[in-house]
Amino acid sequence: MTSDTISEDKDFDFNGIFPVCTDGFNWDKEAYRGEPDANKFTSLCSGFYIQESKGNRSTDFSKLCRVLALYLKYIGAKEEYVRKNCCKLFYYKLKKDIIDIFLKNEYPEANVCYQKMIDYRKNGLDIQISNICKDDFVNIDVDSCKIMENLFEIYNYINLFKSNSYQRTTQKMRDFMSCIKKLETHSDKYKNRLKEELDKIIKICVQYRNNWEGWHKSASDLLTESWIEKRRIYFNGEAAKTKSIHVQTQTLESTVFDSQASMSTDTGGETSTGINIGMVFITFSIFIMIIILYKYTPYFSFLKPRVRKIRRRLNKNNKNNLDLMYSFDVEYKNLIHDRYNMAYK
């Protein structure tokens, strides 16, 4: 086990949070809230801010605080193992939306801030912040916060595409794809866990490609197979590269085989001609190579004595052939001459 893997096991575990803990809940602080306790939580959060902070941003704080209060109530109905993961998301949002913006000096620790919110009471209100996540506190470091923010953005787009088809625009899709690609910028020690998250996200992307129709398809078509494969390769490493190359090779071999089969079927009568042309070409190529080797390299020098010997033998044979031809010509001329003499006499 590598040091990175060990470190990863000790760090914040964000698997199991998305999409279970985000589905069905509206995180928009400006959205209309029809829940019965929405207005009560707004008043409760406003009172808490006035009591604990010296700032003048009560309205902004109350909107974000109300969302978290409603979220705690929302996850109360979930099973315990799901709720534990959802509490991780709560602590992330508490740190990012409440502490870092409004209460960084007063309550920098998320568990301390949460306890203060639980304990707060306001006269005339029969409501309080739920303590459902009190025993499931997790410390979220800077790197983990960045990853959570990245994943939260991605699933925010997924929920947006799901709840409102008019948001399925090419620009929204480009922003969505940019968030997915951003996963590759995080520390390598989180690679294994991010791979699990990416696998879930890729499945959703494939569903978009297969299911979106009409004018939505221009957006889903941006999720090309090559783009998806690049995301997989980054997290799967060399294994995915090898698999990708293997698949491409098989495809190429299949294409070549099919082409050869087609050519064989279409040009059956020309097969022998093609073979003859090929043999001539190969013979000519070998001849050219021999000439090059002989003229420009020492590779053929060991054959020179044999070449001279063969040349002498050829010359001798040629001379004998010439003598034979000469004697034949002489005899032939003499024979003709004798015939002429006999005829003359």
Coordinates of N, CA and C in Angstrom, one line a residue, residues 273-285:
T273 N -3.9 -12.2 -61.0 CA -3.1 -11.0 -61.5 C -2.5 -10.2 -60.4
G274 N -3.2 -10.0 -59.3 CA -2.7 -9.3 -58.2 C -1.4 -9.9 -57.6
I275 N -1.5 -11.3 -57.5 CA -0.4 -12.0 -57.0 C 0.9 -11.9 -57.9
N276 N 0.6 -12.0 -59.2 CA 1.7 -11.9 -60.2 C 2.4 -10.5 -60.1
I277 N 1.6 -9.5 -60.0 CA 2.1 -8.1 -59.9 C 2.9 -8.0 -58.6
G278 N 2.4 -8.6 -57.5 CA 3.1 -8.5 -56.2 C 4.4 -9.2 -56.3
M279 N 4.5 -10.4 -57.0 CA 5.8 -11.1 -57.1 C 6.8 -10.3 -57.9
V280 N 6.3 -9.7 -59.0 CA 7.2 -8.8 -59.8 C 7.8 -7.7 -59.0
F281 N 6.9 -7.1 -58.2 CA 7.3 -5.9 -57.4 C 8.3 -6.3 -56.3
I282 N 8.1 -7.5 -55.7 CA 9.0 -8.0 -54.6 C 10.4 -8.3 -55.3
T283 N 10.3 -9.0 -56.4 CA 11.6 -9.3 -57.1 C 12.4 -8.1 -57.5
F284 N 11.7 -7.1 -58.0 CA 12.4 -5.9 -58.4 C 12.9 -5.2 -57.2
S285 N 12.2 -5.2 -56.1 CA 12.7 -4.5 -54.8 C 13.9 -5.2 -54.3

